[in-house]
Amino acid sequence: MVYYLPIQPFYNQSVLPTFLTSVPLLRDVLLREGVDVVHGHSAFSTMAHEAMSVASALGIKTVFTDHSLFGFADVSAIVTNNFLTMSLACVDRCICVSYVGKENTVLRASVPPQRVSVIPNALDTNAFHPRPYTGPRDRVVVVVMCRLQYRKGVDLQPPIIRHICARYPNVDFVIGGGGPKMGLLSEVRDEVGPERVTLLGPVAHADVPQVLARGHVFLNTSLTEAFCIAICEAVAAGLQVVSTDVGGITEVLPPSLICLAQPNVKSLCNALEGAIEREMAGTRMSPEEQHRLMRGLYSWPDVALRTERVYCSAMWDEQQPRPLLRNRINRYMEQGGLLAGGFMVLLVTLQALILALCDIFRPSNNIDKAPDFPVPATLSSKLVKTNASSRAIPPPTNEKRQAMKDNFRGVQCNADISNSGHEFEIIVNSRAKKFIGEKSHDSQALSRAVRLLDNANLCKKSVNTNASLKTDRKALDNEHKFKYNLRRRKNDCDY
């Protein structure tokens, strides 16, 4: 279900952070849908932070995903970090897309590390796959797909284009994306010729596979990246990838699938020349082999399953204090001190007043409840059989409740180290099956357990493809670092 709030955006589809005027609207949406967990994305999303704040005031669990890396020195980073510290003070769980991103979020937002989980982005390999090349066989095409702004390293691209076009007359560039740096690339296109450099402007995500099919090498010049899903899409589409070695990019792909360079013109030119030479000599890895390797790395069933485990952890967390106003005030004062903390206390106090007025003039029992979607036929028989007499079952005792929590923690992925110390086997052990067999008074919990079991079966297929990972602890080169990080992601002690 998608809701559109009547708030006017003022720049780049952004709205002013009022923090108070949207409270009645968000309250109606959360109560109407019977929301259990509110999941916000991006440190720059006003709607995400306001929704998480309203959810905390209503006693709803909150989860936040941070997708980017930020510095600590410039003015914008200082303001963003201070605001993020206040906003995440009452969030139950955080998700980062890489371990570098986790370290960055923990440092700049003062979030306890035990509340932060690492879940990488997922890739739809059915959409990104090798396609027949329809261009001239004697040309090599370098593709660039990014937002044309400073943090994407667009200032490095003009000298690279001039150098490569001067040295290789058979190399062309195709650049997709929009942004404030478009004028810089337009000047380079006019200098080297429009037949050598093609500017596509903004490209819809659905059209990205067709753009990648026009090229042989993908160039990424980002100055900071937490994950960079674009390089994964390019590898899955069969392109060689040349990228800057910044942020969490080292964790994303093994050295056999990516050529890393320092974020400067000379290093990027050397790496790009090597990729062009391999393409012309025919010594590169085949596109089909690249796609086969990518299919087992970042699958949606695995990411969805691990995200659901974070939701379950937030729901069953008893260490988090009750969402009373004084608990939130204490959190803000501890995190922000007198100035920032006092300002947030003023905001949440006004927010609590608005919610109290909403309870008087628009009680929750007057809000229409959204109907639940029907359970699929494959699951309904299981639910009906196990929940036939749920109305007659009294609420569980404390011992029973604890047993339910233990059984409902989802699929446990553990690392079993063999005697040699070099073979790591990923074992998927589903505990949801036992929970389904028990009678429960909560049909909603039963449906979640069934989804856990189905997702576990899907996860086994993707996990078993990478079930044996070899590493040499005495010589941790780039390939071993990637495999080590992959093992950590698959067997994260948190989630």
Short mmCIF file of C-alpha atoms in Angstrom, two decimals:
data_model
loop_
_atom_site.label_atom_id
_atom_site.label_comp_id
_atom_site.label_asym_id
_atom_site.label_seq_id
_atom_site.Cartn_x
_atom_site.Cartn_y
_atom_site.Cartn_z
CA MET A 1 0.00 0.00 0.00
CA VAL A 2 1.34 3.42 -0.99
CA TYR A 3 0.24 6.64 0.71
CA TYR A 4 0.90 10.12 -0.65
CA LEU A 5 0.93 12.90 1.92
CA PRO A 6 -0.22 16.36 0.77
CA ILE A 7 3.15 18.01 1.44
CA GLN A 8 4.66 20.24 -1.23
CA PRO A 9 8.30 19.45 -2.18
CA PHE A 10 10.51 22.47 -2.66
CA TYR A 11 13.77 21.10 -4.16
CA ASN A 12 14.81 17.79 -5.74
CA GLN A 13 11.63 16.06 -4.47
CA SER A 14 12.54 17.00 -0.88
CA VAL A 15 10.23 18.50 1.74
CA LEU A 16 11.00 20.86 4.57
CA PRO A 17 11.71 19.03 7.88
CA THR A 18 8.76 20.38 9.88
CA PHE A 19 8.77 17.39 12.29
CA LEU A 20 5.34 18.38 13.63
CA THR A 21 2.85 19.13 10.84
CA SER A 22 2.94 15.57 9.48
CA VAL A 23 2.28 13.94 12.88
CA PRO A 24 -1.54 13.54 12.47
CA LEU A 25 -1.17 12.13 8.94
CA LEU A 26 1.54 9.65 9.89
CA ARG A 27 -0.41 8.61 12.99
CA ASP A 28 -3.47 7.81 10.88
CA VAL A 29 -1.43 5.74 8.43
CA LEU A 30 0.38 3.75 11.13
CA LEU A 31 -2.80 3.01 13.08
CA ARG A 32 -4.87 2.21 10.02
CA GLU A 33 -2.36 -0.33 8.72
CA GLY A 34 -1.67 -1.85 12.15
CA VAL A 35 2.08 -1.38 11.62
CA ASP A 36 4.43 -3.45 13.79
CA VAL A 37 7.77 -2.11 12.49
CA VAL A 38 8.59 1.18 10.74
CA HIS A 39 11.64 0.91 8.48
CA GLY A 40 13.25 4.18 7.35
CA HIS A 41 15.93 4.61 4.70
CA SER A 42 18.56 7.31 4.06
CA ALA A 43 19.98 9.92 6.39
CA PHE A 44 18.60 12.68 4.13
CA SER A 45 14.98 11.47 4.07
CA THR A 46 12.78 13.87 6.03
CA MET A 47 9.81 11.52 5.79
CA ALA A 48 11.80 8.58 7.14
CA HIS A 49 13.00 10.42 10.26
CA GLU A 50 9.57 11.91 11.00
CA ALA A 51 7.85 8.54 10.56
CA MET A 52 10.33 6.82 12.89
CA SER A 53 9.85 9.55 15.50
CA VAL A 54 6.05 9.25 15.39
CA ALA A 55 6.33 5.45 15.52
CA SER A 56 8.52 5.62 18.63
CA ALA A 57 5.98 7.90 20.30
CA LEU A 58 3.22 5.37 19.49
CA GLY A 59 5.24 2.43 20.84
CA ILE A 60 5.98 0.95 17.40
CA LYS A 61 9.39 -0.63 16.78
CA THR A 62 11.69 1.20 14.37
CA VAL A 63 14.53 0.15 12.05
CA PHE A 64 16.80 2.47 10.06
CA THR A 65 19.00 1.63 7.06
CA ASP A 66 21.98 3.84 6.24
CA HIS A 67 23.17 3.55 2.64
CA SER A 68 25.95 6.14 2.47
CA LEU A 69 29.24 7.19 4.01
CA PHE A 70 29.78 10.67 5.41
CA GLY A 71 32.78 12.60 6.63
CA PHE A 72 33.31 14.49 9.85
CA ALA A 73 34.97 17.77 8.82
CA ASP A 74 32.77 19.77 6.43
CA VAL A 75 29.78 21.79 7.60
CA SER A 76 27.12 19.65 5.92
CA ALA A 77 28.56 16.47 7.46
CA ILE A 78 28.66 18.01 10.94
CA VAL A 79 25.02 19.11 10.70
CA THR A 80 23.91 15.76 9.26
CA ASN A 81 25.81 13.75 11.87
CA ASN A 82 24.37 15.75 14.77
CA PHE A 83 20.86 15.35 13.42
CA LEU A 84 21.39 11.63 12.82
CA THR A 85 22.64 11.20 16.40
CA MET A 86 19.38 12.68 17.68
CA SER A 87 17.15 10.80 15.25
CA LEU A 88 18.71 7.38 15.94
CA ALA A 89 18.74 7.80 19.71
CA CYS A 90 15.40 5.98 20.03
CA VAL A 91 15.68 3.64 17.02
CA ASP A 92 15.56 -0.05 17.94
CA ARG A 93 17.82 -1.42 15.17
CA CYS A 94 20.07 -0.09 12.40
CA ILE A 95 21.15 -1.75 9.17
CA CYS A 96 24.23 -0.89 7.11
CA VAL A 97 25.16 -2.28 3.70
CA SER A 98 28.85 -2.92 4.49
CA TYR A 99 31.19 -3.19 7.46
CA VAL A 100 32.82 0.09 6.50
CA GLY A 101 29.36 1.64 6.56
CA LYS A 102 28.71 0.13 9.99
CA GLU A 103 31.89 1.66 11.40
CA ASN A 104 30.98 5.01 9.86
CA THR A 105 27.44 4.98 11.28
CA VAL A 106 28.57 3.90 14.74
CA LEU A 107 31.13 6.69 14.88
CA ARG A 108 29.10 9.58 13.50
CA ALA A 109 25.72 8.72 15.06
CA SER A 110 26.91 7.26 18.40
CA VAL A 111 24.86 4.10 17.88
CA PRO A 112 25.80 1.06 20.01
CA PRO A 113 27.49 -1.49 17.69
CA GLN A 114 25.32 -4.34 18.98
CA ARG A 115 22.26 -2.58 17.55
CA VAL A 116 23.75 -2.33 14.05
CA SER A 117 23.51 -5.23 11.57
CA VAL A 118 25.24 -5.58 8.20
CA ILE A 119 23.04 -6.65 5.29
CA PRO A 120 24.33 -6.02 1.74
CA ASN A 121 22.21 -4.80 -1.12
CA ALA A 122 20.55 -7.37 -3.35
CA LEU A 123 20.88 -7.76 -7.10
CA ASP A 124 18.26 -8.94 -9.59
CA THR A 125 20.39 -11.11 -11.86
CA ASN A 126 17.34 -11.93 -13.98
CA ALA A 127 17.28 -8.32 -15.19
CA PHE A 128 21.05 -7.87 -15.43
CA HIS A 129 22.53 -10.56 -17.65
CA PRO A 130 24.80 -10.64 -20.72
CA ARG A 131 23.04 -9.45 -23.87
CA PRO A 132 24.17 -9.66 -27.51
CA TYR A 133 26.43 -6.77 -28.50
CA THR A 134 24.98 -4.97 -31.53
CA GLY A 135 27.62 -2.27 -32.01
CA PRO A 136 30.65 -2.23 -34.30
CA ARG A 137 33.04 -5.09 -33.59
CA ASP A 138 36.11 -2.89 -34.00
CA ARG A 139 35.06 -0.46 -31.23
CA VAL A 140 35.47 -0.71 -27.43
CA VAL A 141 32.83 1.18 -25.44
CA VAL A 142 33.36 2.40 -21.87
CA VAL A 143 30.11 2.92 -19.94
CA VAL A 144 29.66 5.33 -17.02
CA MET A 145 26.38 5.31 -15.06
CA CYS A 146 26.16 7.61 -12.04
CA ARG A 147 24.73 10.82 -10.65
CA LEU A 148 26.81 13.63 -12.09
CA GLN A 149 27.93 15.21 -8.83
CA TYR A 150 31.15 15.73 -6.92
CA ARG A 151 30.99 12.70 -4.62
CA LYS A 152 30.75 10.43 -7.68
CA GLY A 153 34.14 11.68 -8.87
CA VAL A 154 32.81 13.33 -12.03
CA ASP A 155 35.69 15.84 -11.90
CA LEU A 156 38.08 12.94 -12.60
CA GLN A 157 36.28 11.87 -15.77
CA PRO A 158 37.18 14.72 -18.22
CA PRO A 159 40.99 14.18 -18.06
CA ILE A 160 40.45 10.41 -18.23
CA ILE A 161 38.29 10.77 -21.34
CA ARG A 162 40.84 13.05 -23.03
CA HIS A 163 43.72 10.66 -22.28
CA ILE A 164 41.93 7.49 -23.40
CA CYS A 165 40.47 9.04 -26.55
CA ALA A 166 43.90 10.36 -27.54
CA ARG A 167 45.63 7.02 -26.99
CA TYR A 168 42.94 4.65 -28.31
CA PRO A 169 41.16 5.90 -31.46
CA ASN A 170 38.77 2.92 -31.30
CA VAL A 171 37.46 3.61 -27.76
CA ASP A 172 34.20 5.47 -27.16
CA PHE A 173 32.39 6.59 -23.99
CA VAL A 174 28.70 6.33 -23.11
CA ILE A 175 27.73 8.32 -20.01
CA GLY A 176 24.32 8.10 -18.37
CA GLY A 177 22.99 10.17 -15.50
CA GLY A 178 22.02 13.70 -14.62
CA GLY A 179 23.26 16.25 -12.14
CA PRO A 180 25.06 19.56 -11.64
CA LYS A 181 28.26 18.32 -13.36
CA MET A 182 26.58 17.79 -16.74
CA GLY A 183 28.12 20.99 -18.12
CA LEU A 184 31.63 19.72 -17.34
CA LEU A 185 31.11 16.60 -19.45
CA SER A 186 29.40 18.57 -22.21
CA GLU A 187 32.60 20.56 -22.67
CA VAL A 188 34.63 17.36 -23.03
CA ARG A 189 32.13 15.98 -25.56
CA ASP A 190 32.48 19.12 -27.67
CA GLU A 191 36.27 18.86 -27.41
CA VAL A 192 36.76 15.21 -28.44
CA GLY A 193 33.68 14.96 -30.66
CA PRO A 194 30.09 13.79 -30.10
CA GLU A 195 30.85 10.55 -31.97
CA ARG A 196 33.34 9.60 -29.24
CA VAL A 197 31.36 10.68 -26.16
CA THR A 198 27.60 10.11 -25.83
CA LEU A 199 25.70 11.81 -23.01
CA LEU A 200 22.38 10.08 -22.32
CA GLY A 201 21.15 12.29 -19.49
CA PRO A 202 18.98 10.76 -16.73
CA VAL A 203 18.30 7.05 -17.34
CA ALA A 204 15.44 5.12 -15.73
CA HIS A 205 16.56 2.06 -13.77
CA ALA A 206 14.53 -0.20 -16.04
CA ASP A 207 16.59 1.03 -19.02
CA VAL A 208 20.00 0.52 -17.38
CA PRO A 209 20.44 -3.08 -18.69
CA GLN A 210 20.02 -1.84 -22.28
CA VAL A 211 22.65 0.86 -21.68
CA LEU A 212 25.09 -1.65 -20.19
CA ALA A 213 24.57 -3.90 -23.23
CA ARG A 214 26.13 -1.16 -25.37
CA GLY A 215 29.52 -1.37 -23.62
CA HIS A 216 32.47 -3.59 -22.75
CA VAL A 217 34.00 -1.81 -19.72
CA PHE A 218 32.25 -0.11 -16.81
CA LEU A 219 34.02 2.82 -15.12
CA ASN A 220 33.21 3.91 -11.56
CA THR A 221 35.01 7.00 -10.25
CA SER A 222 33.22 7.46 -6.91
CA LEU A 223 35.09 9.25 -4.14
CA THR A 224 33.02 7.57 -1.41
CA GLU A 225 30.81 4.48 -1.51
CA ALA A 226 29.30 2.26 1.14
CA PHE A 227 28.42 -0.55 -1.29
CA CYS A 228 27.94 0.58 -4.95
CA ILE A 229 25.32 -1.70 -6.47
CA ALA A 230 26.15 -0.28 -9.92
CA ILE A 231 29.38 -2.29 -10.19
CA CYS A 232 27.49 -5.48 -9.30
CA GLU A 233 24.95 -4.77 -12.03
CA ALA A 234 27.75 -4.19 -14.53
CA VAL A 235 29.52 -7.45 -13.64
CA ALA A 236 26.25 -9.38 -13.88
CA ALA A 237 25.69 -7.81 -17.31
CA GLY A 238 29.07 -9.13 -18.47
CA LEU A 239 31.18 -5.95 -18.40
CA GLN A 240 34.68 -5.55 -17.03
CA VAL A 241 34.64 -3.18 -14.06
CA VAL A 242 37.24 -0.53 -13.22
CA SER A 243 36.53 1.26 -9.95
CA THR A 244 38.11 3.47 -7.33
CA ASP A 245 39.19 1.65 -4.17
CA VAL A 246 37.16 3.66 -1.66
CA GLY A 247 34.75 2.88 1.18
CA GLY A 248 33.22 -0.58 1.15
CA ILE A 249 33.91 -1.40 -2.51
CA THR A 250 36.67 -3.83 -1.47
CA GLU A 251 34.04 -5.92 0.33
CA VAL A 252 31.69 -6.12 -2.65
CA LEU A 253 33.51 -8.07 -5.39
CA PRO A 254 36.52 -10.43 -5.54
CA PRO A 255 39.63 -9.25 -7.43
CA SER A 256 38.83 -11.57 -10.35
CA LEU A 257 35.71 -9.51 -11.11
CA ILE A 258 36.96 -5.97 -10.52
CA CYS A 259 40.06 -3.85 -11.15
CA LEU A 260 40.62 -1.37 -8.32
CA ALA A 261 42.49 1.91 -8.61
CA GLN A 262 43.27 4.88 -6.43
CA PRO A 263 40.94 7.89 -6.78
CA ASN A 264 43.26 9.87 -9.06
CA VAL A 265 43.53 10.31 -12.81
CA LYS A 266 46.81 8.42 -13.32
CA SER A 267 45.77 5.30 -11.42
CA LEU A 268 42.35 5.16 -13.07
CA CYS A 269 43.87 5.61 -16.54
CA ASN A 270 46.31 2.74 -15.94
CA ALA A 271 43.52 0.44 -14.74
CA LEU A 272 41.24 1.43 -17.62
CA GLU A 273 44.02 0.86 -20.15
CA GLY A 274 44.54 -2.64 -18.76
CA ALA A 275 40.84 -3.46 -19.15
CA ILE A 276 40.82 -2.11 -22.72
CA GLU A 277 43.90 -4.18 -23.63
CA ARG A 278 42.30 -7.34 -22.22
CA GLU A 279 39.12 -6.63 -24.18
CA MET A 280 40.98 -6.16 -27.46
CA ALA A 281 43.20 -9.21 -26.84
CA GLY A 282 40.26 -11.42 -25.85
CA THR A 283 41.90 -12.51 -22.58
CA ARG A 284 39.17 -11.27 -20.23
CA MET A 285 36.76 -13.50 -18.30
CA SER A 286 33.73 -14.45 -20.36
CA PRO A 287 30.49 -12.53 -19.65
CA GLU A 288 28.64 -15.77 -18.99
CA GLU A 289 31.17 -16.82 -16.34
CA GLN A 290 30.88 -13.41 -14.66
CA HIS A 291 27.11 -13.72 -14.56
CA ARG A 292 27.32 -17.23 -13.12
CA LEU A 293 29.57 -16.04 -10.30
CA MET A 294 27.30 -13.09 -9.49
CA ARG A 295 24.14 -15.20 -9.21
CA GLY A 296 25.28 -16.72 -5.93
CA LEU A 297 26.56 -13.57 -4.22
CA TYR A 298 23.66 -11.18 -3.56
CA SER A 299 20.24 -12.81 -3.82
CA TRP A 300 16.93 -11.28 -2.76
CA PRO A 301 15.78 -14.32 -0.69
CA ASP A 302 18.93 -14.09 1.43
CA VAL A 303 18.61 -10.33 1.98
CA ALA A 304 14.86 -10.56 2.71
CA LEU A 305 15.41 -13.37 5.22
CA ARG A 306 18.13 -11.50 7.11
CA THR A 307 16.06 -8.31 7.13
CA GLU A 308 13.16 -10.24 8.62
CA ARG A 309 15.48 -11.52 11.32
CA VAL A 310 16.31 -7.92 12.22
CA TYR A 311 12.59 -7.15 12.44
CA CYS A 312 12.05 -10.14 14.73
CA SER A 313 14.98 -9.09 16.90
CA ALA A 314 13.50 -5.61 17.29
CA MET A 315 10.09 -7.04 18.16
CA TRP A 316 11.45 -9.40 20.83
CA ASP A 317 13.97 -6.98 22.35
CA GLU A 318 13.18 -6.61 26.05
CA GLN A 319 16.22 -4.46 26.86
CA GLN A 320 14.78 -1.44 25.10
CA PRO A 321 12.84 0.74 27.57
CA ARG A 322 9.13 1.29 27.14
CA PRO A 323 8.37 4.22 24.79
CA LEU A 324 7.41 6.60 27.57
CA LEU A 325 8.03 10.28 27.03
CA ARG A 326 10.49 10.50 29.91
CA ASN A 327 12.55 7.61 28.49
CA ARG A 328 12.80 9.38 25.14
CA ILE A 329 13.74 12.64 26.87
CA ASN A 330 16.50 10.87 28.81
CA ARG A 331 17.85 9.34 25.60
CA TYR A 332 17.97 12.68 23.81
CA MET A 333 19.64 14.46 26.71
CA GLU A 334 22.28 11.71 26.99
CA GLN A 335 23.05 11.80 23.26
CA GLY A 336 22.81 15.50 22.47
CA GLY A 337 23.67 17.35 25.64
CA LEU A 338 22.06 20.60 26.67
CA LEU A 339 21.79 22.32 23.27
CA ALA A 340 20.84 19.63 20.73
CA GLY A 341 19.23 17.43 23.36
CA GLY A 342 17.16 20.31 24.71
CA PHE A 343 15.95 21.19 21.22
CA MET A 344 14.86 17.59 20.59
CA VAL A 345 13.12 17.48 23.97
CA LEU A 346 11.10 20.52 22.92
CA LEU A 347 10.13 18.85 19.64
CA VAL A 348 9.11 15.52 21.15
CA THR A 349 7.15 17.30 23.88
CA LEU A 350 5.18 19.22 21.25
CA GLN A 351 4.82 15.96 19.32
CA ALA A 352 3.38 14.23 22.39
CA LEU A 353 0.94 17.13 22.84
CA ILE A 354 -0.23 16.83 19.23
CA LEU A 355 -0.71 13.07 19.62
CA ALA A 356 -2.71 13.63 22.80
CA LEU A 357 -4.98 16.07 20.95
CA CYS A 358 -5.36 13.54 18.13
CA ASP A 359 -6.44 10.90 20.66
CA ILE A 360 -9.14 13.28 21.87
CA PHE A 361 -10.49 14.57 18.55
CA ARG A 362 -9.77 11.47 16.43
CA PRO A 363 -9.56 8.38 18.65
CA SER A 364 -7.86 5.32 17.26
CA ASN A 365 -11.10 3.32 17.30
CA ASN A 366 -12.57 5.81 14.80
CA ILE A 367 -9.82 5.11 12.25
CA ASP A 368 -10.76 2.56 9.61
CA LYS A 369 -8.55 -0.52 9.75
CA ALA A 370 -7.02 -1.72 6.51
CA PRO A 371 -7.96 -5.32 5.63
CA ASP A 372 -5.21 -7.92 5.64
CA PHE A 373 -4.17 -9.47 2.37
CA PRO A 374 -5.37 -13.07 1.95
CA VAL A 375 -2.90 -15.83 2.81
CA PRO A 376 -1.73 -17.84 -0.25
CA ALA A 377 -3.34 -21.22 -0.69
CA THR A 378 -0.06 -23.04 -0.09
CA LEU A 379 0.17 -21.53 3.39
CA SER A 380 -3.50 -21.33 4.36
CA SER A 381 -3.80 -25.09 4.93
CA LYS A 382 -0.89 -25.00 7.39
CA LEU A 383 -2.37 -22.02 9.22
CA VAL A 384 -5.87 -23.48 9.41
CA LYS A 385 -4.61 -26.80 10.73
CA THR A 386 -2.43 -25.29 13.45
CA ASN A 387 -4.74 -22.41 14.35
CA ALA A 388 -8.11 -24.19 14.34
CA SER A 389 -8.65 -23.85 18.09
CA SER A 390 -6.62 -20.71 18.74
CA ARG A 391 -9.59 -18.80 20.17
CA ALA A 392 -9.97 -21.29 23.00
CA ILE A 393 -6.30 -21.15 23.98
CA PRO A 394 -5.52 -18.66 26.78
CA PRO A 395 -2.54 -16.30 26.54
CA PRO A 396 0.76 -18.12 27.13
CA THR A 397 2.57 -18.12 30.44
CA ASN A 398 5.97 -16.51 30.90
CA GLU A 399 7.73 -19.86 30.37
CA LYS A 400 5.72 -20.52 27.23
CA ARG A 401 6.38 -17.00 25.97
CA GLN A 402 10.13 -17.47 26.43
CA ALA A 403 9.99 -20.79 24.55
CA MET A 404 8.10 -19.09 21.73
CA LYS A 405 10.76 -16.40 21.52
CA ASP A 406 13.54 -18.97 21.35
CA ASN A 407 11.78 -20.85 18.56
CA PHE A 408 10.85 -17.71 16.63
CA ARG A 409 14.32 -16.26 16.25
CA GLY A 410 14.38 -17.45 12.66
CA VAL A 411 17.00 -19.26 10.67
CA GLN A 412 20.28 -19.61 12.50
CA CYS A 413 23.35 -19.44 10.24
CA ASN A 414 26.50 -20.60 12.01
CA ALA A 415 30.07 -21.25 10.90
CA ASP A 416 31.43 -24.73 11.52
CA ILE A 417 35.23 -24.79 11.31
CA SER A 418 36.69 -28.19 10.44
CA ASN A 419 39.80 -29.70 12.02
CA SER A 420 42.12 -28.26 9.35
CA GLY A 421 40.91 -24.74 10.01
CA HIS A 422 40.61 -23.91 6.29
CA GLU A 423 37.14 -25.16 5.35
CA PHE A 424 34.17 -23.09 6.49
CA GLU A 425 30.79 -24.75 6.10
CA ILE A 426 27.64 -22.64 6.30
CA ILE A 427 24.90 -24.54 8.11
CA VAL A 428 21.31 -23.39 7.81
CA ASN A 429 19.20 -24.63 10.71
CA SER A 430 15.52 -23.65 10.67
CA ARG A 431 13.76 -23.40 14.00
CA ALA A 432 10.56 -22.01 12.54
CA LYS A 433 9.36 -25.53 11.74
CA LYS A 434 9.06 -26.41 15.41
CA PHE A 435 7.20 -23.18 16.08
CA ILE A 436 4.64 -23.92 13.35
CA GLY A 437 3.88 -27.30 14.88
CA GLU A 438 2.94 -25.75 18.21
CA LYS A 439 -0.43 -24.22 18.93
CA SER A 440 -0.26 -20.49 19.28
CA HIS A 441 -2.77 -17.82 20.18
CA ASP A 442 -1.25 -15.41 17.65
CA SER A 443 -2.18 -16.17 14.02
CA GLN A 444 -0.03 -13.27 12.80
CA ALA A 445 3.02 -14.82 14.44
CA LEU A 446 2.16 -18.14 12.81
CA SER A 447 2.09 -16.59 9.36
CA ARG A 448 5.49 -15.00 10.02
CA ALA A 449 6.90 -18.35 11.08
CA VAL A 450 5.63 -19.95 7.88
CA ARG A 451 7.33 -17.21 5.85
CA LEU A 452 10.54 -17.82 7.79
CA LEU A 453 10.45 -21.50 6.88
CA ASP A 454 9.77 -20.82 3.19
CA ASN A 455 12.52 -18.21 3.04
CA ALA A 456 14.89 -20.63 4.75
CA ASN A 457 14.40 -23.16 1.97
CA LEU A 458 15.13 -20.47 -0.62
CA CYS A 459 18.14 -19.26 1.35
CA LYS A 460 19.62 -22.76 1.50
CA LYS A 461 19.90 -22.89 -2.29
CA SER A 462 21.85 -19.64 -2.50
CA VAL A 463 23.93 -20.33 0.60
CA ASN A 464 24.91 -23.84 -0.46
CA THR A 465 26.51 -22.46 -3.63
CA ASN A 466 29.04 -20.71 -1.39
CA ALA A 467 29.06 -23.33 1.36
CA SER A 468 32.81 -23.91 1.25
CA LEU A 469 35.07 -20.87 1.50
CA LYS A 470 38.84 -21.29 1.72
CA THR A 471 41.12 -18.74 3.32
CA ASP A 472 44.77 -18.51 4.28
CA ARG A 473 45.15 -16.47 7.46
CA LYS A 474 48.90 -16.03 6.96
CA ALA A 475 48.53 -14.13 3.67
CA LEU A 476 45.36 -12.04 3.61
CA ASP A 477 45.49 -10.55 0.12
CA ASN A 478 42.53 -8.84 -1.52
CA GLU A 479 40.86 -12.10 -2.49
CA HIS A 480 41.10 -13.48 1.04
CA LYS A 481 39.75 -10.22 2.44
CA PHE A 482 36.74 -10.47 0.15
CA LYS A 483 36.08 -14.09 1.13
CA TYR A 484 36.51 -13.25 4.80
CA ASN A 485 33.97 -10.41 4.53
CA LEU A 486 31.63 -12.70 2.59
CA ARG A 487 31.84 -15.27 5.38
CA ARG A 488 31.12 -12.54 7.94
CA ARG A 489 28.07 -11.43 5.98
CA LYS A 490 26.75 -14.97 5.67
CA ASN A 491 27.44 -15.80 9.31
CA ASP A 492 27.09 -12.43 11.03
CA CYS A 493 26.96 -13.07 14.75
CA ASP A 494 24.27 -10.41 15.06
CA TYR A 495 22.21 -10.86 11.89
#
